[in-house]
CSV table of C-alpha atoms in Angstrom, one decimal:
chain,number,residue,atom,x,y,z
A,180,MET,CA,-12.5,26.8,0.4
A,181,GLU,CA,-10.5,23.9,-1.3
A,182,THR,CA,-11.4,23.2,-5.2
A,183,PRO,CA,-12.0,19.6,-6.0
A,184,ASN,CA,-8.6,19.5,-7.8
A,185,GLN,CA,-7.0,20.7,-4.4
A,186,ALA,CA,-8.8,18.4,-2.3
A,187,TYR,CA,-7.9,15.4,-4.6
A,188,LEU,CA,-4.3,16.5,-4.6
A,189,LEU,CA,-4.1,16.6,-0.7
A,190,ARG,CA,-5.1,12.9,-0.7
A,191,LEU,CA,-1.9,11.7,-2.3
A,192,SER,CA,1.5,11.3,-1.1
A,193,PRO,CA,3.7,14.4,-1.6
A,194,SER,CA,5.7,12.3,-4.3
A,195,SER,CA,2.6,11.7,-6.2
A,196,ARG,CA,1.4,15.3,-6.5
A,197,PRO,CA,3.5,16.9,-8.9
A,198,ALA,CA,2.6,14.1,-11.7
A,199,MET,CA,-0.9,14.1,-11.1
A,200,ALA,CA,-1.3,18.1,-10.7
A,201,GLY,CA,0.5,18.3,-14.3
A,202,ALA,CA,-2.0,15.7,-15.7
A,203,LEU,CA,-4.9,17.8,-14.1
A,204,ARG,CA,-3.4,21.2,-15.7
A,205,THR,CA,-3.2,19.6,-19.2
A,206,MET,CA,-6.7,18.1,-19.1
A,207,ALA,CA,-8.1,21.5,-18.2
A,208,ARG,CA,-6.2,23.0,-21.1
A,209,TRP,CA,-7.5,20.4,-23.5
A,210,ILE,CA,-11.4,21.4,-22.6
A,211,HIS,CA,-10.8,25.0,-21.4
A,212,THR,CA,-12.9,24.4,-18.3
A,213,ASP,CA,-12.7,23.6,-14.6
A,214,LEU,CA,-12.7,20.0,-14.1
A,215,GLY,CA,-15.2,20.4,-11.4
A,216,ALA,CA,-17.7,21.5,-14.2
A,217,LEU,CA,-17.7,18.4,-16.2
A,218,GLU,CA,-20.3,16.8,-18.1
A,219,PRO,CA,-20.2,13.3,-19.6
A,220,VAL,CA,-19.4,14.5,-22.9
A,221,ASP,CA,-16.3,16.1,-21.7
A,222,VAL,CA,-15.1,13.0,-19.8
A,223,GLY,CA,-15.4,11.3,-23.0
A,224,ARG,CA,-13.4,13.8,-25.0
A,225,LEU,CA,-10.8,13.9,-22.1
A,226,ARG,CA,-10.4,9.9,-22.4
A,227,ALA,CA,-10.1,10.0,-26.2
A,228,TYR,CA,-7.3,12.8,-26.0
A,229,ALA,CA,-5.3,10.9,-23.4
A,230,VAL,CA,-5.5,7.8,-25.4
A,231,GLN,CA,-4.4,9.7,-28.6
A,232,ALA,CA,-1.5,11.6,-26.9
A,233,PHE,CA,0.1,9.1,-24.6
A,234,ALA,CA,0.9,5.5,-24.0
A,235,PRO,CA,-1.4,3.4,-22.3
A,236,ALA,CA,0.4,3.6,-18.8
A,237,THR,CA,0.1,7.6,-19.0
A,238,ALA,CA,-3.2,7.7,-20.1
A,239,ARG,CA,-4.4,5.3,-17.1
A,240,ARG,CA,-2.6,8.0,-15.0
A,241,TYR,CA,-4.6,10.7,-16.5
A,242,MET,CA,-7.8,8.8,-16.1
A,243,ALA,CA,-7.3,8.1,-12.6
A,244,ALA,CA,-6.6,11.7,-11.8
A,245,LEU,CA,-9.7,12.6,-13.4
A,246,ARG,CA,-11.8,9.8,-11.3
A,247,GLY,CA,-10.3,11.4,-8.2
A,248,VAL,CA,-11.4,14.8,-9.0
A,249,ILE,CA,-14.8,13.7,-10.2
A,250,ARG,CA,-15.3,11.9,-6.7
A,251,GLU,CA,-14.0,15.1,-4.9
A,252,THR,CA,-16.5,17.1,-6.8
A,253,TRP,CA,-19.4,14.8,-5.3
A,254,ARG,CA,-17.9,14.8,-1.8
A,255,SER,CA,-18.2,18.9,-1.9
A,256,GLY,CA,-21.7,18.5,-2.7
A,257,ALA,CA,-21.6,20.1,-6.1
A,258,ILE,CA,-22.9,16.9,-7.8
A,259,ASP,CA,-25.3,14.2,-6.9
A,260,ALA,CA,-24.5,10.5,-7.0
A,261,GLU,CA,-26.4,10.0,-10.0
A,262,LYS,CA,-24.2,12.6,-11.9
A,263,ARG,CA,-21.1,11.2,-10.5
A,264,ASP,CA,-21.8,7.8,-11.7
A,265,ARG,CA,-22.3,9.0,-15.1
A,266,LEU,CA,-19.1,10.9,-15.1
A,267,LEU,CA,-17.3,8.0,-13.9
A,268,ASP,CA,-19.0,5.4,-16.5
A,269,PHE,CA,-16.2,5.6,-19.1
A,270,PRO,CA,-14.2,2.4,-20.4
A,271,ALA,CA,-10.8,1.7,-18.8
A,272,VAL,CA,-7.7,2.4,-21.0
A,273,THR,CA,-6.4,-0.8,-22.0
A,274,GLY,CA,-3.1,-2.0,-23.8
A,275,ARG,CA,0.6,-1.8,-22.7
A,276,SER,CA,3.6,-0.3,-24.3
A,277,ALA,CA,6.9,-2.1,-24.9
A,278,PRO,CA,9.1,-1.7,-21.7
A,279,VAL,CA,11.1,1.5,-21.4
A,280,GLY,CA,14.2,2.4,-19.4
A,281,ARG,CA,17.1,-0.2,-18.5
A,282,ALA,CA,18.7,-1.8,-15.7
A,283,LEU,CA,22.3,-0.6,-15.0
A,284,THR,CA,24.9,-3.2,-14.8
A,285,VAL,CA,27.1,-3.9,-11.9
A,286,ALA,CA,29.9,-2.5,-13.6
A,287,GLU,CA,28.3,1.0,-14.3
A,288,LEU,CA,27.2,1.2,-10.6
A,289,ARG,CA,30.8,0.6,-9.3
A,290,LEU,CA,31.7,3.6,-11.9
A,291,LEU,CA,29.1,5.8,-10.5
A,292,ARG,CA,29.9,4.9,-6.9
A,293,ILE,CA,33.6,5.9,-7.4
A,294,ALA,CA,32.9,9.3,-9.0
A,295,ALA,CA,30.3,10.3,-6.6
A,296,ARG,CA,30.7,12.4,-3.7
A,297,PRO,CA,29.3,11.3,-0.3
A,298,ARG,CA,26.1,12.8,-0.6
A,299,ASP,CA,25.5,11.5,-4.1
A,300,ARG,CA,26.9,8.1,-3.3
A,301,ALA,CA,24.3,7.9,-0.5
A,302,ILE,CA,21.4,8.7,-2.7
A,303,LEU,CA,22.7,6.3,-5.4
A,304,ALA,CA,23.0,3.5,-2.5
A,305,ALA,CA,19.4,4.3,-1.5
A,306,MET,CA,17.8,4.1,-4.8
A,307,THR,CA,19.6,0.9,-5.9
A,308,GLY,CA,19.6,-0.7,-2.5
A,309,ALA,CA,16.1,0.1,-1.7
A,310,GLY,CA,14.3,0.7,-4.9
A,311,LEU,CA,13.3,4.1,-3.9
A,312,ARG,CA,11.6,6.5,-6.1
A,313,ARG,CA,13.3,9.7,-6.8
A,314,GLY,CA,10.2,11.7,-5.3
A,315,GLU,CA,10.6,9.6,-2.2
A,316,ILE,CA,14.0,10.7,-1.6
A,317,ALA,CA,12.9,14.2,0.0
A,318,HIS,CA,10.3,12.3,2.4
A,319,LEU,CA,12.7,9.9,4.2
A,320,SER,CA,13.4,9.3,7.9
A,321,TYR,CA,16.5,7.2,8.8
A,322,VAL,CA,17.6,5.3,11.9
A,323,LYS,CA,20.8,3.3,11.7
A,324,ASN,CA,20.3,1.1,8.6
A,325,VAL,CA,16.6,1.6,8.4
A,326,LEU,CA,14.7,3.9,5.9
A,327,SER,CA,11.1,4.9,6.5
A,328,VAL,CA,9.7,5.8,3.2
A,329,LEU,CA,6.4,7.7,2.4
A,330,GLY,CA,5.5,6.3,-1.1
A,331,LYS,CA,2.7,6.5,-3.5
A,332,GLY,CA,-0.9,6.7,-1.9
A,333,ASN,CA,0.5,8.0,1.4
A,334,CYS,CA,1.8,4.5,1.9
A,335,ALA,CA,4.6,4.2,4.4
A,336,ARG,CA,7.1,1.3,4.4
A,337,ILE,CA,10.2,0.3,6.1
A,338,ILE,CA,13.3,-0.8,4.4
A,339,HIS,CA,16.4,-2.1,5.8
A,340,LEU,CA,19.8,-1.6,4.1
A,341,THR,CA,22.7,-4.0,4.5
A,342,GLY,CA,26.4,-4.1,3.1
A,343,GLN,CA,27.8,-1.1,1.2
A,344,ALA,CA,24.4,0.6,0.5
A,345,ALA,CA,23.9,0.8,4.3
A,346,ALA,CA,27.5,1.9,4.9
A,347,ASP,CA,27.2,4.9,2.1
A,348,VAL,CA,23.9,6.0,3.7
A,349,GLU,CA,25.4,5.8,6.9
A,350,ALA,CA,28.1,8.0,6.0
A,351,CYS,CA,26.0,10.8,4.7
A,352,PRO,CA,22.7,10.0,5.9
A,353,PRO,CA,19.2,11.9,5.0
A,354,PRO,CA,17.8,14.5,5.0
A,355,TRP,CA,19.3,15.5,1.7
A,356,ASP,CA,17.5,18.6,0.8
A,357,LEU,CA,16.5,17.5,-2.8
A,358,GLY,CA,13.3,17.2,-4.3
A,359,GLY,CA,12.7,15.0,-7.5
A,360,GLY,CA,14.1,17.4,-9.9
A,361,GLY,CA,17.3,17.9,-7.8
A,362,VAL,CA,17.7,14.2,-7.5
A,363,TRP,CA,17.6,13.9,-11.5
A,364,ALA,CA,20.1,16.7,-11.9
A,365,ALA,CA,22.4,15.2,-9.3
A,366,LEU,CA,22.3,11.6,-11.0
A,367,LYS,CA,22.9,13.4,-14.6
A,368,ARG,CA,25.8,15.3,-13.3
A,369,LEU,CA,27.3,11.8,-11.8
A,370,ALA,CA,26.6,10.1,-14.9
A,371,ARG,CA,28.7,12.8,-17.0
A,372,ARG,CA,31.6,12.3,-14.3
A,373,ALA,CA,31.6,8.6,-14.4
A,374,GLY,CA,31.6,8.3,-18.1
A,375,VAL,CA,28.2,6.2,-17.8
A,376,ALA,CA,25.8,6.2,-20.5
A,377,PRO,CA,22.7,8.5,-19.6
A,378,PHE,CA,19.9,7.0,-17.5
A,379,MET,CA,16.9,8.0,-15.8
A,380,PRO,CA,16.3,7.9,-11.9
A,381,HIS,CA,13.8,5.3,-12.5
A,382,ASP,CA,16.3,3.1,-14.1
A,383,LEU,CA,17.8,2.8,-10.8
A,384,ARG,CA,14.4,1.3,-9.3
A,385,ARG,CA,14.4,-1.2,-12.4
A,386,THR,CA,18.0,-2.1,-11.6
A,387,TYR,CA,16.9,-2.8,-8.0
A,388,ALA,CA,14.0,-5.2,-9.2
A,389,SER,CA,16.1,-6.9,-11.8
A,390,LEU,CA,18.9,-7.5,-9.4
A,391,ALA,CA,16.5,-8.8,-6.5
A,392,LEU,CA,14.7,-11.0,-8.9
A,393,GLY,CA,18.0,-12.5,-10.2
A,394,ALA,CA,19.2,-13.1,-6.7
A,395,GLY,CA,16.0,-15.1,-6.3
A,396,VAL,CA,13.8,-12.8,-3.9
A,397,ASP,CA,10.1,-13.7,-4.6
A,398,LEU,CA,7.6,-11.3,-6.5
A,399,VAL,CA,5.6,-11.1,-3.5
A,400,THR,CA,8.3,-9.8,-1.2
A,401,LEU,CA,9.8,-7.5,-3.8
A,402,GLN,CA,6.3,-6.0,-4.3
A,403,ARG,CA,6.0,-5.0,-0.8
A,404,ALA,CA,9.9,-3.6,-0.6
A,405,MET,CA,8.9,-1.6,-3.5
A,406,GLY,CA,5.5,-0.2,-2.2
A,407,HIS,CA,3.5,-1.6,-5.4
A,408,ALA,CA,0.0,-2.4,-5.0
A,409,SER,CA,0.1,-5.5,-7.4
A,410,PRO,CA,2.9,-8.0,-8.1
A,411,VAL,CA,2.1,-7.3,-11.9
A,412,THR,CA,3.4,-3.9,-11.6
A,413,THR,CA,6.7,-5.1,-9.7
A,414,ALA,CA,7.1,-7.8,-12.7
A,415,ALA,CA,7.1,-5.0,-15.4
A,416,TYR,CA,10.5,-3.6,-13.8
A,417,ASP,CA,12.3,-6.8,-14.5
A,418,ARG,CA,15.0,-6.0,-17.4
A,419,ARG,CA,17.0,-9.2,-17.1
A,420,THR,CA,17.6,-9.7,-20.8
A,421,ASP,CA,19.8,-12.8,-20.1
A,422,ALA,CA,16.9,-14.4,-17.9
A,423,GLN,CA,14.5,-13.8,-21.1
A,424,ARG,CA,17.2,-15.4,-23.4
A,425,GLY,CA,17.6,-18.2,-21.0
A,426,ALA,CA,13.8,-18.9,-21.2
A,427,ALA,CA,13.8,-18.9,-24.9
A,428,GLU,CA,17.0,-21.2,-24.9
A,429,ARG,CA,15.2,-23.8,-22.6
A,430,VAL,CA,12.0,-23.6,-24.6
A,431,ALA,CA,14.2,-24.1,-28.0
A,432,GLY,CA,15.9,-27.2,-26.3
A,433,VAL,CA,12.6,-28.8,-26.0
A,434,LEU,CA,11.3,-27.9,-29.2
A,435,ASP,CA,14.6,-28.9,-31.1
A,436,ALA,CA,15.0,-32.1,-29.1
A,437,PRO,CA,15.0,-35.3,-31.4
A,438,GLU,CA,12.0,-37.4,-31.7
A,439,GLU,CA,12.3,-40.9,-29.5
A,440,GLY,CA,13.1,-43.5,-31.8
A,441,GLY,CA,13.9,-40.8,-34.8
C-alpha cells in the first residue's frame, strides 16, 4: 500500500518529483517522524524551520509539499477532515528574494552553439527556443518542429519551433536519454568548451523569457508557452536590464523636465 508521501509524489509530473521528494526527506529529518503522523505543533515547527533555512520561494515549495502529504493522509483515511483542516491551518509564506540567475547574451548563445556537438546543440536549441525546464528534456515527444512537453503538475503543452532552433533539433531529435542531472552536466561541459561564463540550466529559461518579452511577446502568451500557472511567475523571469534601465531613464526624463514658464 502506498504511503501518503508516495501517493503525493505520484500525483506530480516526473520533472517535479525529485525536488519535492527531497523536500519531504528534509522535513522528515527535521522532526524525526513520518510526515503522515503529524500534529499541528509539528506543522508549525516545519514552517518555522523552512522560513529560517530558505528563501521565500523555496520555503513555499516545502510547504506545498507538506500540504500535499497532509491531503493524501486524509484521503487514505488515516485522519478525519477536522484534523486535516487543523494541520492545514498555517500561514502562507510571504516575501520575495532578489532575482537570481541571469539571461545569456546572444553572443554567448552563438559561442555555445558553435562549440556544441549535435545532441548538445539540439538541447540548447530546445531550452532557449522553447523555454524548457531541464527536467522536461527527458519527457519530450517530437514530430517535425513540434515539441510535446509534460511539465509541472502533469500539465502538457505544445511548442512550435522555428528558425535555427528548429533546424538544430531536427538534426538530432529527442529522445536524448538524459535526465535533469545529465542536462546540467552537459551544459557545464559545453560552457567550458565555449569559454562562456558558468550558468545554470534555468538561466536558459530566463533567457527565453527575456528574449520573448524584448521581442514584444505579450505576457499571457509567454505564460502559456512556459507552462506557468500565473503571469506573475512569468514576469519574474525577465532579466532585461536594458529595459529596466530604459524605464528609469523615461521616469527621470519626466521628473527632470523644466517647469513650464521656468
